PDB file of C-alpha atoms in Angstrom:
ATOM      1  CA  UNK A   1       0.000   0.000   0.000  1.00  0.00           C
ATOM      2  CA  UNK A   2       1.089   3.545  -0.617  1.00  0.00           C
ATOM      3  CA  UNK A   3       1.609   5.597   2.473  1.00  0.00           C
ATOM      4  CA  UNK A   4       1.906   8.786   0.436  1.00  0.00           C
ATOM      5  CA  UNK A   5      -0.183  11.743   1.541  1.00  0.00           C
ATOM      6  CA  UNK A   6      -1.131  14.398  -0.981  1.00  0.00           C
ATOM      7  CA  UNK A   7      -1.360  17.891   0.462  1.00  0.00           C
ATOM      8  CA  UNK A   8      -1.906  19.451  -2.949  1.00  0.00           C
ATOM      9  CA  UNK A   9      -1.712  18.762  -6.644  1.00  0.00           C
ATOM     10  CA  UNK A  10       0.466  20.604  -9.128  1.00  0.00           C
ATOM     11  CA  UNK A  11      -0.443  20.693 -12.799  1.00  0.00           C
ATOM     12  CA  UNK A  12       2.522  20.835 -15.149  1.00  0.00           C
ATOM     13  CA  UNK A  13       1.653  20.154 -18.773  1.00  0.00           C
ATOM     14  CA  UNK A  14      -0.747  17.203 -18.919  1.00  0.00           C
ATOM     15  CA  UNK A  15       0.346  15.601 -15.665  1.00  0.00           C
ATOM     16  CA  UNK A  16      -0.501  16.281 -12.028  1.00  0.00           C
ATOM     17  CA  UNK A  17       2.365  15.766  -9.638  1.00  0.00           C
ATOM     18  CA  UNK A  18       2.193  15.238  -5.915  1.00  0.00           C
ATOM     19  CA  UNK A  19       3.017  18.098  -3.588  1.00  0.00           C
ATOM     20  CA  UNK A  20       4.022  16.940  -0.144  1.00  0.00           C
ATOM     21  CA  UNK A  21       4.986  19.034   2.849  1.00  0.00           C
ATOM     22  CA  UNK A  22       8.657  18.539   1.911  1.00  0.00           C
ATOM     23  CA  UNK A  23       8.168  19.757  -1.646  1.00  0.00           C
ATOM     24  CA  UNK A  24       6.351  22.908  -0.479  1.00  0.00           C
ATOM     25  CA  UNK A  25       9.437  24.449   1.114  1.00  0.00           C
ATOM     26  CA  UNK A  26       9.458  26.964  -1.746  1.00  0.00           C
ATOM     27  CA  UNK A  27       5.924  28.352  -1.958  1.00  0.00           C
ATOM     28  CA  UNK A  28       4.317  28.506  -5.387  1.00  0.00           C
ATOM     29  CA  UNK A  29       2.489  31.752  -6.125  1.00  0.00           C
ATOM     30  CA  UNK A  30      -0.570  32.080  -8.335  1.00  0.00           C
ATOM     31  CA  UNK A  31       1.546  33.963 -10.878  1.00  0.00           C
ATOM     32  CA  UNK A  32       3.777  30.951 -11.531  1.00  0.00           C
ATOM     33  CA  UNK A  33       3.020  28.928 -14.688  1.00  0.00           C
ATOM     34  CA  UNK A  34       2.058  26.029 -12.397  1.00  0.00           C
ATOM     35  CA  UNK A  35      -1.491  25.610 -11.101  1.00  0.00           C
ATOM     36  CA  UNK A  36      -1.701  24.349  -7.519  1.00  0.00           C
ATOM     37  CA  UNK A  37      -4.805  22.845  -5.951  1.00  0.00           C
ATOM     38  CA  UNK A  38      -4.389  22.875  -2.213  1.00  0.00           C
ATOM     39  CA  UNK A  39      -6.336  20.250  -0.342  1.00  0.00           C
ATOM     40  CA  UNK A  40      -7.677  22.067   2.702  1.00  0.00           C
ATOM     41  CA  UNK A  41      -8.157  20.440   6.119  1.00  0.00           C
ATOM     42  CA  UNK A  42     -11.912  21.036   5.593  1.00  0.00           C
ATOM     43  CA  UNK A  43     -12.571  20.638   1.873  1.00  0.00           C
ATOM     44  CA  UNK A  44     -15.855  20.848  -0.029  1.00  0.00           C
ATOM     45  CA  UNK A  45     -17.036  18.416  -2.663  1.00  0.00           C
ATOM     46  CA  UNK A  46     -20.180  18.240  -4.777  1.00  0.00           C
ATOM     47  CA  UNK A  47     -21.912  16.267  -7.475  1.00  0.00           C
ATOM     48  CA  UNK A  48     -22.145  17.624 -11.033  1.00  0.00           C
ATOM     49  CA  UNK A  49     -25.424  19.515 -10.589  1.00  0.00           C
ATOM     50  CA  UNK A  50     -24.591  20.784  -7.073  1.00  0.00           C
ATOM     51  CA  UNK A  51     -27.632  19.225  -5.417  1.00  0.00           C
ATOM     52  CA  UNK A  52     -25.360  17.136  -3.160  1.00  0.00           C
ATOM     53  CA  UNK A  53     -22.612  18.933  -1.270  1.00  0.00           C
ATOM     54  CA  UNK A  54     -20.150  17.400   1.147  1.00  0.00           C
ATOM     55  CA  UNK A  55     -17.599  18.684   3.606  1.00  0.00           C
ATOM     56  CA  UNK A  56     -14.598  16.407   4.083  1.00  0.00           C
ATOM     57  CA  UNK A  57     -12.156  16.556   6.972  1.00  0.00           C
ATOM     58  CA  UNK A  58      -8.738  16.003   5.357  1.00  0.00           C
ATOM     59  CA  UNK A  59      -6.081  16.992   7.910  1.00  0.00           C
ATOM     60  CA  UNK A  60      -3.450  14.949   6.034  1.00  0.00           C
ATOM     61  CA  UNK A  61      -4.615  15.765   2.505  1.00  0.00           C
ATOM     62  CA  UNK A  62      -5.564  12.895   0.193  1.00  0.00           C
ATOM     63  CA  UNK A  63      -4.352   9.625   1.670  1.00  0.00           C
ATOM     64  CA  UNK A  64      -3.773   6.652  -0.669  1.00  0.00           C
ATOM     65  CA  UNK A  65      -5.668   7.693  -3.810  1.00  0.00           C
ATOM     66  CA  UNK A  66      -6.723   4.537  -5.623  1.00  0.00           C
ATOM     67  CA  UNK A  67      -8.768   2.708  -8.240  1.00  0.00           C
ATOM     68  CA  UNK A  68     -10.443  -0.616  -7.544  1.00  0.00           C
ATOM     69  CA  UNK A  69     -11.032  -3.504  -9.939  1.00  0.00           C
ATOM     70  CA  UNK A  70     -14.366  -4.700  -8.503  1.00  0.00           C
ATOM     71  CA  UNK A  71     -17.298  -4.835 -10.901  1.00  0.00           C
ATOM     72  CA  UNK A  72     -18.735  -1.558  -9.559  1.00  0.00           C
ATOM     73  CA  UNK A  73     -15.519   0.482  -9.585  1.00  0.00           C
ATOM     74  CA  UNK A  74     -14.474  -0.737 -13.031  1.00  0.00           C
ATOM     75  CA  UNK A  75     -17.707   0.661 -14.429  1.00  0.00           C
ATOM     76  CA  UNK A  76     -17.722   3.990 -12.608  1.00  0.00           C
ATOM     77  CA  UNK A  77     -13.992   4.652 -13.103  1.00  0.00           C
ATOM     78  CA  UNK A  78     -13.560   6.995 -10.150  1.00  0.00           C
ATOM     79  CA  UNK A  79     -10.354   7.635  -8.256  1.00  0.00           C
ATOM     80  CA  UNK A  80     -11.098   7.624  -4.537  1.00  0.00           C
ATOM     81  CA  UNK A  81      -9.484   8.418  -1.189  1.00  0.00           C
ATOM     82  CA  UNK A  82     -10.893   7.726   2.267  1.00  0.00           C
ATOM     83  CA  UNK A  83     -11.827   9.427   5.521  1.00  0.00           C
ATOM     84  CA  UNK A  84     -13.168   8.073   8.817  1.00  0.00           C
ATOM     85  CA  UNK A  85     -16.995   8.051   8.940  1.00  0.00           C
ATOM     86  CA  UNK A  86     -16.933  11.238  11.037  1.00  0.00           C
ATOM     87  CA  UNK A  87     -14.761  12.901   8.352  1.00  0.00           C
ATOM     88  CA  UNK A  88     -17.588  13.216   5.803  1.00  0.00           C
ATOM     89  CA  UNK A  89     -20.515  15.534   6.420  1.00  0.00           C
ATOM     90  CA  UNK A  90     -23.416  15.974   3.995  1.00  0.00           C
ATOM     91  CA  UNK A  91     -24.063  19.724   4.081  1.00  0.00           C
ATOM     92  CA  UNK A  92     -26.724  19.770   1.380  1.00  0.00           C
ATOM     93  CA  UNK A  93     -28.859  17.289  -0.526  1.00  0.00           C
ATOM     94  CA  UNK A  94     -29.034  14.262   1.748  1.00  0.00           C
ATOM     95  CA  UNK A  95     -32.554  13.760   0.349  1.00  0.00           C
ATOM     96  CA  UNK A  96     -31.069  13.718  -3.171  1.00  0.00           C
ATOM     97  CA  UNK A  97     -28.714  10.804  -2.473  1.00  0.00           C
ATOM     98  CA  UNK A  98     -29.593   7.358  -3.804  1.00  0.00           C
ATOM     99  CA  UNK A  99     -28.133   4.228  -2.233  1.00  0.00           C
ATOM    100  CA  UNK A 100     -26.911   1.268  -4.280  1.00  0.00           C
ATOM    101  CA  UNK A 101     -25.727  -2.030  -2.794  1.00  0.00           C
ATOM    102  CA  UNK A 102     -24.758  -5.312  -4.419  1.00  0.00           C
ATOM    103  CA  UNK A 103     -23.150  -8.699  -3.700  1.00  0.00           C
ATOM    104  CA  UNK A 104     -22.692  -8.866   0.107  1.00  0.00           C
ATOM    105  CA  UNK A 105     -24.587  -5.575   0.573  1.00  0.00           C
ATOM    106  CA  UNK A 106     -21.898  -4.416   3.006  1.00  0.00           C
ATOM    107  CA  UNK A 107     -20.669  -1.400   1.027  1.00  0.00           C
ATOM    108  CA  UNK A 108     -23.098   1.495   0.609  1.00  0.00           C
ATOM    109  CA  UNK A 109     -22.591   3.413  -2.653  1.00  0.00           C
ATOM    110  CA  UNK A 110     -24.174   6.879  -2.856  1.00  0.00           C
ATOM    111  CA  UNK A 111     -25.124   8.754  -6.032  1.00  0.00           C
ATOM    112  CA  UNK A 112     -26.920  12.015  -6.730  1.00  0.00           C
ATOM    113  CA  UNK A 113     -30.466  11.159  -7.829  1.00  0.00           C
ATOM    114  CA  UNK A 114     -30.540  14.272 -10.035  1.00  0.00           C
ATOM    115  CA  UNK A 115     -27.300  14.038 -12.074  1.00  0.00           C
ATOM    116  CA  UNK A 116     -26.212  10.458 -11.290  1.00  0.00           C
ATOM    117  CA  UNK A 117     -22.701  11.287 -10.058  1.00  0.00           C
ATOM    118  CA  UNK A 118     -21.119   8.902  -7.545  1.00  0.00           C
ATOM    119  CA  UNK A 119     -20.031  11.008  -4.569  1.00  0.00           C
ATOM    120  CA  UNK A 120     -18.972   8.495  -1.908  1.00  0.00           C
ATOM    121  CA  UNK A 121     -19.431   5.068  -0.376  1.00  0.00           C
ATOM    122  CA  UNK A 122     -19.087   3.368   2.975  1.00  0.00           C
ATOM    123  CA  UNK A 123     -16.341   0.828   2.405  1.00  0.00           C
ATOM    124  CA  UNK A 124     -16.706  -2.929   2.522  1.00  0.00           C
ATOM    125  CA  UNK A 125     -13.057  -3.534   3.384  1.00  0.00           C
ATOM    126  CA  UNK A 126     -13.220  -0.949   6.172  1.00  0.00           C
ATOM    127  CA  UNK A 127     -16.832  -0.115   7.169  1.00  0.00           C
ATOM    128  CA  UNK A 128     -15.476   2.565   9.539  1.00  0.00           C
ATOM    129  CA  UNK A 129     -14.480   4.692   6.528  1.00  0.00           C
ATOM    130  CA  UNK A 130     -16.092   6.485   3.630  1.00  0.00           C
ATOM    131  CA  UNK A 131     -14.310   6.608   0.295  1.00  0.00           C
ATOM    132  CA  UNK A 132     -15.084   9.687  -1.777  1.00  0.00           C
ATOM    133  CA  UNK A 133     -14.790  10.572  -5.450  1.00  0.00           C
ATOM    134  CA  UNK A 134     -11.712  12.803  -5.816  1.00  0.00           C
ATOM    135  CA  UNK A 135     -13.266  14.252  -8.989  1.00  0.00           C
ATOM    136  CA  UNK A 136     -16.007  15.802  -6.820  1.00  0.00           C
ATOM    137  CA  UNK A 137     -13.525  17.904  -4.797  1.00  0.00           C
ATOM    138  CA  UNK A 138     -13.607  21.659  -5.335  1.00  0.00           C
ATOM    139  CA  UNK A 139     -10.668  22.722  -7.483  1.00  0.00           C
ATOM    140  CA  UNK A 140      -9.837  19.308  -8.953  1.00  0.00           C
ATOM    141  CA  UNK A 141     -10.160  19.677 -12.727  1.00  0.00           C
ATOM    142  CA  UNK A 142      -8.965  16.254 -13.878  1.00  0.00           C
ATOM    143  CA  UNK A 143      -8.360  13.548 -11.255  1.00  0.00           C
ATOM    144  CA  UNK A 144      -7.157  11.137 -13.972  1.00  0.00           C
ATOM    145  CA  UNK A 145      -3.927  13.127 -14.223  1.00  0.00           C
ATOM    146  CA  UNK A 146      -3.123  12.350 -10.584  1.00  0.00           C
ATOM    147  CA  UNK A 147      -0.137  10.046 -10.098  1.00  0.00           C
ATOM    148  CA  UNK A 148       0.641   7.655  -8.509  1.00  0.00           C
ATOM    149  CA  UNK A 149      -2.728   5.972  -8.065  1.00  0.00           C
ATOM    150  CA  UNK A 150      -2.750   2.526  -6.508  1.00  0.00           C
ATOM    151  CA  UNK A 151      -4.953  -0.174  -8.073  1.00  0.00           C
ATOM    152  CA  UNK A 152      -6.673  -2.438  -5.534  1.00  0.00           C
ATOM    153  CA  UNK A 153      -7.754  -5.962  -6.410  1.00  0.00           C
ATOM    154  CA  UNK A 154     -11.478  -5.711  -5.756  1.00  0.00           C
ATOM    155  CA  UNK A 155     -12.277  -8.882  -7.707  1.00  0.00           C
ATOM    156  CA  UNK A 156     -10.402 -10.943  -5.094  1.00  0.00           C
ATOM    157  CA  UNK A 157     -11.676  -8.885  -2.179  1.00  0.00           C
ATOM    158  CA  UNK A 158      -9.921  -9.433   1.171  1.00  0.00           C
ATOM    159  CA  UNK A 159     -13.316  -9.887   2.863  1.00  0.00           C
ATOM    160  CA  UNK A 160     -14.350 -12.726   0.539  1.00  0.00           C
ATOM    161  CA  UNK A 161     -13.980 -16.216   1.935  1.00  0.00           C
ATOM    162  CA  UNK A 162     -14.198 -17.480  -1.627  1.00  0.00           C
ATOM    163  CA  UNK A 163     -13.985 -15.725  -4.975  1.00  0.00           C
ATOM    164  CA  UNK A 164     -17.255 -14.006  -5.882  1.00  0.00           C
ATOM    165  CA  UNK A 165     -18.438 -11.189  -8.113  1.00  0.00           C
ATOM    166  CA  UNK A 166     -17.049  -7.751  -7.092  1.00  0.00           C
TER     167      UNK A 166
END
């Protein structure tokens, strides 16, 4: 597992690079030809239409951004990071969230019922955490440029006693 923490993202050309506390010794100003997206300790996120809005507590930035290979994640294609359950607050649109569960029905996947965007889910591998869609964070223009992103084997899930569908 990566133990890298992302405190911000720097866009240089077509690639986002990680900014860690060590690499921020020389501050980057807004006039530099580099665009920085600082992940705040309290950071807002929203679905596409804005009906669902979240506040995430991210004191260490984005921890272990990842993709998963389970049947659900392969189809939605989101890059996620996680917070403890208390680290995600729905500040608007709780009534607009739709819940989807499958297979063991342990994980709880939430989507905006208006625009269909996946915002977050309560994890199966760690039910004490929510994973959230990094693409929903304010200021993140293209999460697919973020590197490195770990790929988790969701097909052979650690909570499965035997191999089953995602």
